[in-house]
C-alpha cells in the first residue's frame, strides 16, 4: 500500500494567522480616539485616528478592523500615501481576507486555477496553500492519507478540510491525529482575551471532525490499514499545567492499551505508530532523544522510545516541529518527521509529504513527495 504522511496544515480563519504570529500578537481594536471612517461589508470597518490635538501622534492613521474587532493592518498617512490611497488599500485587503475565510472557501471550493491566482496575491496563505495541496492529494494514487496533527491553527477550518478532502474521506482513506494547536488554548501573550476560544469549544470541533472521519476523538487506537499492516494512532496532546506550553505526553494507560491490542494482533505484521509530538530529534542535535526544549517536547519521550523498541515498531510518523527529517537509529524504528504541508520546513525547504510504500513484510520505500 501507499501511505502519504502530511502534517501541520494550520488552516485558520483567513489563512493569514501564521503570518500574523510572525508580525505580532493578534490584537483587537481598542485605544482612544479611533472612530469609524467607513463601514465595509460583513461588519468590517476602517477606523481613523486624527493627529490633531494628540500630543503623542504626529500623523493621521487608518486601520482595518474585522467583524470580531481584530485589527488586520494599520497605516499612517505620510509621504506618498494619501488618505484615499490608504483607504483603498485597506478595502482591498478586507476583500482579499474575506475571500480566503475558511467558510468562503468551503462553501465554494476554488478550482486549482483559481487557487493559483489567489496565491499570487497572498503566497503564504495557509488556507489557500491547503486548497492547492488538497487538489494534489485528490490526484495522488495513495491508499491512505495520514495527517499528524495541527490541522488547524486555532480550531478553525475543519469544514474546509472536510470539503476539500471529501472524496478521500468518503473512500475511508484519511486518518488524522490532533495537534496542540487543535486542542490547547491559544497562548495568552499572542492572542487577545476576546479572541481566545475556550478549550471545550476546540475539543468539540475536533470531536466533530474525528467522527466525520470515523475515528475516536479521544484516546489512542490501533487500525489494520492493509493486510498485515498495523497503525497505532497515539494522541500525544496532553498539556501540562504551565500556560502557553505546546509540549505533550502519552499517558501510560494509552501505551498499555495499545500493547494489549498489539498482543492480540499477528506477531509478524508490520507495525507503525503516528503521533503529533516528536520522540527523537534530528540526529545532529544529539543521539536521538529530544534535548531540553521547554514548551515543545514530548515530556515522556524516554518512556515512549522504550515502548516503541519493546513493541518492535517499524516506523514512527510525527509532525509538530515543522522540520522534515528521517532518522534510523541503530536500534529501534525509523522516525519520519513531516514538515508543515502548507508552510514548509523551518529550514526554508518547500512543503513536502512523505510517500511510504509498506506491506506485511515491512517498509518497501520512503521518499519525499514535493507539494506541487
Ligand atoms: Fe504545527
Ligand atoms: Fe504542534
PDB file of C-alpha atoms in Angstrom, residues 30 44 46 69 91 93 186 200 202 217 232 234 242 259 265 273 292 330 346 370:
ATOM      1  CA  UNK A  30      -9.048  49.318  21.469  1.00  0.00           C
ATOM      2  CA  UNK A  44     -15.797  45.102   8.768  1.00  0.00           C
ATOM      3  CA  UNK A  46     -11.963  51.212   8.569  1.00  0.00           C
ATOM      4  CA  UNK A  69     -12.827  43.566  16.354  1.00  0.00           C
ATOM      5  CA  UNK A  91     -10.642  47.998   1.474  1.00  0.00           C
ATOM      6  CA  UNK A  93      -7.145  43.848   1.964  1.00  0.00           C
ATOM      7  CA  UNK A 186      -4.169  29.843  22.316  1.00  0.00           C
ATOM      8  CA  UNK A 200     -14.015  22.912  25.371  1.00  0.00           C
ATOM      9  CA  UNK A 202     -11.787  23.326  20.421  1.00  0.00           C
ATOM     10  CA  UNK A 217     -11.968  11.781  19.252  1.00  0.00           C
ATOM     11  CA  UNK A 232      -1.274   2.843  16.131  1.00  0.00           C
ATOM     12  CA  UNK A 234      -1.327   7.845  19.523  1.00  0.00           C
ATOM     13  CA  UNK A 242       2.111  25.530  32.505  1.00  0.00           C
ATOM     14  CA  UNK A 259       0.295  -3.085  23.961  1.00  0.00           C
ATOM     15  CA  UNK A 265      -2.644  -8.900  16.586  1.00  0.00           C
ATOM     16  CA  UNK A 273       2.951   4.445  15.013  1.00  0.00           C
ATOM     17  CA  UNK A 292      15.643  20.202  26.674  1.00  0.00           C
ATOM     18  CA  UNK A 330      20.856   1.550  15.046  1.00  0.00           C
ATOM     19  CA  UNK A 346      11.773  25.751   9.170  1.00  0.00           C
ATOM     20  CA  UNK A 370       7.043  17.751  -3.055  1.00  0.00           C
TER      21      UNK A 370
END
